Tab-separated table of C-alpha atoms in Angstrom:
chain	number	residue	atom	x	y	z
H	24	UNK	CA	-4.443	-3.239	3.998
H	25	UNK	CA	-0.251	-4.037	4.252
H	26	UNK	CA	1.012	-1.893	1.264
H	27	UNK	CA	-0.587	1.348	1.749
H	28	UNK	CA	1.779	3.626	2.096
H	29	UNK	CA	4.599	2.215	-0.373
H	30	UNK	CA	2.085	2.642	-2.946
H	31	UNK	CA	1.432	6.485	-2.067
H	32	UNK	CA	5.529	6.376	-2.256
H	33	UNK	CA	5.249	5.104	-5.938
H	34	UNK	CA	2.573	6.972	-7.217
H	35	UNK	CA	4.486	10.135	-6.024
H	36	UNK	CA	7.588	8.945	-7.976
H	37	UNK	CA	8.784	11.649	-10.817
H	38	UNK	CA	6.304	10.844	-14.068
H	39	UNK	CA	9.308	11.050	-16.449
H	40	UNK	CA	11.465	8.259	-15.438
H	41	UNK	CA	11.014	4.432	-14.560
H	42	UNK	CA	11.322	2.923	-11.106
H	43	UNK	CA	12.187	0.321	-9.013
H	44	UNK	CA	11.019	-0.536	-5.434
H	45	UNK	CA	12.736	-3.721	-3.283
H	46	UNK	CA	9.422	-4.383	-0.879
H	47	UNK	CA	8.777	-7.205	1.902
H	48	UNK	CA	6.834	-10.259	0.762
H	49	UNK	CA	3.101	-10.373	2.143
H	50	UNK	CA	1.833	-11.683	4.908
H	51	UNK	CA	3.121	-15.418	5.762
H	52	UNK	CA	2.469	-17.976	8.282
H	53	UNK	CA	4.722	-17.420	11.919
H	54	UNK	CA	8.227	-18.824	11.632
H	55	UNK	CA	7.948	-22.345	13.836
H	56	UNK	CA	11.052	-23.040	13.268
H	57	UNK	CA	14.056	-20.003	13.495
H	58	UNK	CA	16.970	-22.088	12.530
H	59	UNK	CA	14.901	-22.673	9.201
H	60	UNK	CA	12.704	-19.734	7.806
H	61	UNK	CA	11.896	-20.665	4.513
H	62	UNK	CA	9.133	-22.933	5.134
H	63	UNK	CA	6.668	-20.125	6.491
H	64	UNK	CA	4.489	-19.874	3.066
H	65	UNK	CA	1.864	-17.091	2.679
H	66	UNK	CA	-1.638	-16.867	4.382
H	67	UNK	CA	-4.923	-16.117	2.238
H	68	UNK	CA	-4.930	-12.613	3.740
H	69	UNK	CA	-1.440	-12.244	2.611
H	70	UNK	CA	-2.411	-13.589	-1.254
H	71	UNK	CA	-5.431	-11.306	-1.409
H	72	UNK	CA	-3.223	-8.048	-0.305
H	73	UNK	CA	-1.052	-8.257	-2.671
H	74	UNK	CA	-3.056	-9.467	-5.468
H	75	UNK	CA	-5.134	-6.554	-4.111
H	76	UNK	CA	-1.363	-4.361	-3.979
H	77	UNK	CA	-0.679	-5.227	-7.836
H	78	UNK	CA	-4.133	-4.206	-8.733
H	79	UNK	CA	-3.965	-0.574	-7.375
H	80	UNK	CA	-0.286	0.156	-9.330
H	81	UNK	CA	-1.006	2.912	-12.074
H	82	UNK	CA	1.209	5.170	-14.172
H	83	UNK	CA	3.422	3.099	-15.304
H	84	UNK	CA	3.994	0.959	-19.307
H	85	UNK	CA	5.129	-2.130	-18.158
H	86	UNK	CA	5.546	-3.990	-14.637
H	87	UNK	CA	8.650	-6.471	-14.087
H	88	UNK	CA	8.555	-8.753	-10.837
H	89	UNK	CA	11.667	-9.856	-9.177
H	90	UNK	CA	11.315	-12.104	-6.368
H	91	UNK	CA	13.577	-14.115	-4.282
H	92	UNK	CA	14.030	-17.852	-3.507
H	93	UNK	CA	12.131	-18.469	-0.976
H	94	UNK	CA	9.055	-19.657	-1.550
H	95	UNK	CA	6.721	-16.736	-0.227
H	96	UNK	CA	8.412	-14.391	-2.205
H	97	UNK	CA	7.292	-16.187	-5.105
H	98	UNK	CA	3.640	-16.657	-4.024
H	99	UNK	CA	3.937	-12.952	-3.362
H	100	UNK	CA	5.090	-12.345	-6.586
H	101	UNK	CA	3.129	-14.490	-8.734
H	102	UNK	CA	-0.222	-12.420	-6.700
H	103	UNK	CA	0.681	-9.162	-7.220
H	104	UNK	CA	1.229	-9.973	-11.266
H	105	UNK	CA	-2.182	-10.864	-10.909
H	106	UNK	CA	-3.655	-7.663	-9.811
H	107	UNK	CA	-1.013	-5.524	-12.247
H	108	UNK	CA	-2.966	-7.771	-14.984
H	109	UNK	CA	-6.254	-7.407	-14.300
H	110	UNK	CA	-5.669	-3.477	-14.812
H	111	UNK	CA	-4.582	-4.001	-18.063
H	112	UNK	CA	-1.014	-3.542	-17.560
H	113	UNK	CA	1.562	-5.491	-19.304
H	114	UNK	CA	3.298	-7.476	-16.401
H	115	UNK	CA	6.051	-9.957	-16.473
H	116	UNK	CA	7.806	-12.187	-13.906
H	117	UNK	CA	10.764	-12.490	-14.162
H	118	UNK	CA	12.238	-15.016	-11.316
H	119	UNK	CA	13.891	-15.777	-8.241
H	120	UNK	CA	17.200	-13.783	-8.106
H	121	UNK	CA	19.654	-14.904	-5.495
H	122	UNK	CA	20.906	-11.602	-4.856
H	123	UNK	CA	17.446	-10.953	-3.444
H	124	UNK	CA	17.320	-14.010	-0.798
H	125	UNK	CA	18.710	-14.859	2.144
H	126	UNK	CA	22.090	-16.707	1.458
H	127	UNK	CA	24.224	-14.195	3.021
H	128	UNK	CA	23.176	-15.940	6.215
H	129	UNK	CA	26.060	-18.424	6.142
H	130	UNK	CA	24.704	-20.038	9.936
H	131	UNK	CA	20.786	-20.556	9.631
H	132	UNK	CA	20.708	-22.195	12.785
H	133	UNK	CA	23.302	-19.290	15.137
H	134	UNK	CA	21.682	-16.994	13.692
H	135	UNK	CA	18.262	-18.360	14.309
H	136	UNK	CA	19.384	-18.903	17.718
H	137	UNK	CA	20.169	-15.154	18.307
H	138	UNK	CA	17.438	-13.475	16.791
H	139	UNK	CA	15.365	-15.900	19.238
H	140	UNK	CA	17.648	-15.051	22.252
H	141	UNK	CA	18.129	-10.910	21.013
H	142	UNK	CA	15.172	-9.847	19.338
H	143	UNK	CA	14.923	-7.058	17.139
H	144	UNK	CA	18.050	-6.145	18.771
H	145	UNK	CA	20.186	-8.531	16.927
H	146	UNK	CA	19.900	-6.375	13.673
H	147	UNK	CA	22.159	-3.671	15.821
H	148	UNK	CA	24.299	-5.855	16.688
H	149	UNK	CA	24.620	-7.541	13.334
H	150	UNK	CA	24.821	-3.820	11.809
H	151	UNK	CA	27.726	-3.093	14.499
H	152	UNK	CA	29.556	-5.907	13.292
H	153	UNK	CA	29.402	-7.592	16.666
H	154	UNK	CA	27.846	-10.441	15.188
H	155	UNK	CA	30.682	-12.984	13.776
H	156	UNK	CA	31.030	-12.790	10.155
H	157	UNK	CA	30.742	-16.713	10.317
H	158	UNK	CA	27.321	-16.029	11.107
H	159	UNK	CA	26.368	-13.563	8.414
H	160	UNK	CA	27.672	-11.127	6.525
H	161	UNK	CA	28.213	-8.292	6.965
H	162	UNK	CA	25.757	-5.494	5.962
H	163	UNK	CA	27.563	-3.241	3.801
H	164	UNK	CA	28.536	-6.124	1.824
H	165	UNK	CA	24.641	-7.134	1.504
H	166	UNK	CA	23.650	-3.629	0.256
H	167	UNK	CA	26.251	-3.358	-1.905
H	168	UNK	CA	24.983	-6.685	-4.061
H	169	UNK	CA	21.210	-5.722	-3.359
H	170	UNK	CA	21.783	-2.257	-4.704
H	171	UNK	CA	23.934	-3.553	-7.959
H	172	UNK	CA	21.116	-6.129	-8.637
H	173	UNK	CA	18.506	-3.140	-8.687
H	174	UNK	CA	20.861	-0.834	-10.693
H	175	UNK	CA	21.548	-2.859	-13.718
H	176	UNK	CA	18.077	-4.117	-13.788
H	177	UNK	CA	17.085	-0.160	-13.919
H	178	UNK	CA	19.379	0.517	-16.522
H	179	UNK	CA	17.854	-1.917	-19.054
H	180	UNK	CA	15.904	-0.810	-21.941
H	181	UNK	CA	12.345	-0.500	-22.469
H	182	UNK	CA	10.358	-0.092	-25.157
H	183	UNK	CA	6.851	0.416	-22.981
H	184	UNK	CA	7.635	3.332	-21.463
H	185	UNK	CA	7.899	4.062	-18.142
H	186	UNK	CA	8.406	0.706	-16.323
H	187	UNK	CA	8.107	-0.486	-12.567
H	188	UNK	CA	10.644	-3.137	-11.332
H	189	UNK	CA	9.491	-4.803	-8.025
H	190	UNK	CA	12.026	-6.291	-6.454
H	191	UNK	CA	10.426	-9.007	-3.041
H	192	UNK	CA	12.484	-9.658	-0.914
H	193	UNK	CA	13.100	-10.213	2.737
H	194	UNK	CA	12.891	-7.969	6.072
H	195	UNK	CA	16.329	-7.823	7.076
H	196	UNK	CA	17.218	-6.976	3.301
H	197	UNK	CA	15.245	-4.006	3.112
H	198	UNK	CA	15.964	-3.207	6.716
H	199	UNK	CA	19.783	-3.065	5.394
H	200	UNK	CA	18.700	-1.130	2.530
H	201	UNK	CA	16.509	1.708	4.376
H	202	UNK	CA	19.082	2.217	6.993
H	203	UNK	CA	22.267	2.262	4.827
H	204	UNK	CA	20.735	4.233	1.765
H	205	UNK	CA	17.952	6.529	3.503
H	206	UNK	CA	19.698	6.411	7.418
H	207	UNK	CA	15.790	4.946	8.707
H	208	UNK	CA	16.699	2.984	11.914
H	209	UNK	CA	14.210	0.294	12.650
H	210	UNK	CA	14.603	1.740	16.472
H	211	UNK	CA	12.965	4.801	15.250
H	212	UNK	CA	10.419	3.957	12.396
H	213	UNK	CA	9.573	0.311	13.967
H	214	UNK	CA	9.801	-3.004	12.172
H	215	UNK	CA	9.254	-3.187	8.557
H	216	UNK	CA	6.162	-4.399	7.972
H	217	UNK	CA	4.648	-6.666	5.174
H	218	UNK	CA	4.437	-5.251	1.701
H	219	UNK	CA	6.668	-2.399	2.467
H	220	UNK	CA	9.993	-1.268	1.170
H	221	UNK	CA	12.139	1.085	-0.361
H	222	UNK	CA	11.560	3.100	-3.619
H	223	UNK	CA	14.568	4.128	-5.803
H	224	UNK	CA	14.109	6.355	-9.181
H	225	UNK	CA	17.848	7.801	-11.113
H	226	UNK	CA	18.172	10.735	-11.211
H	227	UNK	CA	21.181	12.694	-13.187
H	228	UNK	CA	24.648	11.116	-12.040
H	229	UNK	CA	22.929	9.373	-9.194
H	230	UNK	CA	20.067	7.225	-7.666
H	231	UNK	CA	17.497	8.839	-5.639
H	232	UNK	CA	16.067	6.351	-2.475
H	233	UNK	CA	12.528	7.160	-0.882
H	234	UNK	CA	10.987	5.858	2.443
H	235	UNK	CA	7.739	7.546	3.371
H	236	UNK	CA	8.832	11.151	3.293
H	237	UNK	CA	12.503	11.214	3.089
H	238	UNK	CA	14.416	10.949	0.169
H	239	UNK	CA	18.306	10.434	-0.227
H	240	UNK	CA	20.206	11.097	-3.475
H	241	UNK	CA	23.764	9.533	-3.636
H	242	UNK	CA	26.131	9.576	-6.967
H	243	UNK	CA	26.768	6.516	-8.942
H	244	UNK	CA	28.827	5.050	-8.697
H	245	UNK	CA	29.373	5.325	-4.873
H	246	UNK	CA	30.688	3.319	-1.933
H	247	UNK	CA	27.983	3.065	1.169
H	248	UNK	CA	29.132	4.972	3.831
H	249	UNK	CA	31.417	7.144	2.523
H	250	UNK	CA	29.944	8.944	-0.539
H	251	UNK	CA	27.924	12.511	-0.051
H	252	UNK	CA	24.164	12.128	0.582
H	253	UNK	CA	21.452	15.222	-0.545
H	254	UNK	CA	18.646	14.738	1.405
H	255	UNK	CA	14.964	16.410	1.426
């Protein structure tokens, strides 16, 4: 089962503070069409994992879902509430957020035509800034909107307790996010795959970001790139 592994991450989370995780929608259809990937919707075996992924989320009072635009981010998020509720757990949707999407690509069609022609290797290039900012923008700027999204979401109130904000999103986005934040090249740890992401818990005077087994903590607030990371 997709998911695995980001819900070890979020069960290993501190007990005495909420959380919030931005994860890849679940499986979907193959893109057909790269200069337009919004229609790919969801398979079955993509609605069942992450109905299946909501329903195997414990510890936490309440359960927020975030998801973006694009259709299969909403079919992924409208599933996993599902699952949270059959537990028991109060669960609430919440709705698309742009800053979670994909209109940072300003060319659909250039840049489907070089992720065709360049592969994975386009995201280097693109993080390099040798992709023209015509095309897309650039990454920095991306994480810095993602990552003030998340924040003031996490800094709301609660009156359940310990809550769990999931955030469904995109590949590239979290790509942008594990790289920049935790310094996880896809080179190294491979593609991200479906139902994976990022975890991200405060901790005093900072936010703490978790991918598998290494955690970053930078200050708040912070500029990417240039503030002092604590690592473990």
């Amino acid at each position: 089962m997709h998911g695995l592994a980001l819900l070890e991450t979020i069960h290993s989370l501190p007990q005495e503070t909420s959380a919030a995780v931005f994860l890849r929608h679940a499986q979907r259809h193959p893109i057909v069409d790269a200069s337009d990937p919004t229609l790919a919707e969801l398979t079955p075996a993509g609605a069942a994992e992450a109905e299946a992924f909501g329903a195997k989320i414990a510890g936490f009072g309440c359960v927020r879902v975030f998801h973006s635009p694009i259709k299969r981010c909403h079919q992924t998020a409208e599933c996993i509430a599902r699952g949270v509720q059959a537990t028991g757990c109060p669960v609430e949707i919440v709705g698309p957020e742009d800053a979670l999407g994909i209109d940072y690509i300003l060319d659909l069609k250039e840049a489907g035509r070089l992720t065709v022609l360049h592969g994975d290797h386009f995201v280097r290039l693109w993080f390099s800034g040798q992709i023209a900012p015509t095309v897309i923008h650039r990454a920095e700027r991306i994480a810095a909107r993602k990552l003030t999204h998340l924040v003031k979401r996490l800094q709301e109130p609660c009156a359940q307790g310990r809550r769990l904000d999931l955030h469904v999103s995109h590949d590239w986005n979290i790509i942008v996010l594990r790289e920049l934040m935790v310094g996880v090249r896809h080179e190294e740890a491979g593609w991200l795959d479906f139902l994976d992401g990022v975890a991200f818990t405060p901790v005093a005077g900072g936010l703490r970001a978790i991918y598998r087994d290494r955690g970053v903590t930078k200050p708040l607030p912070w500029r990417l790139g240039s503030a002092p990371a604590i690592e473990s």
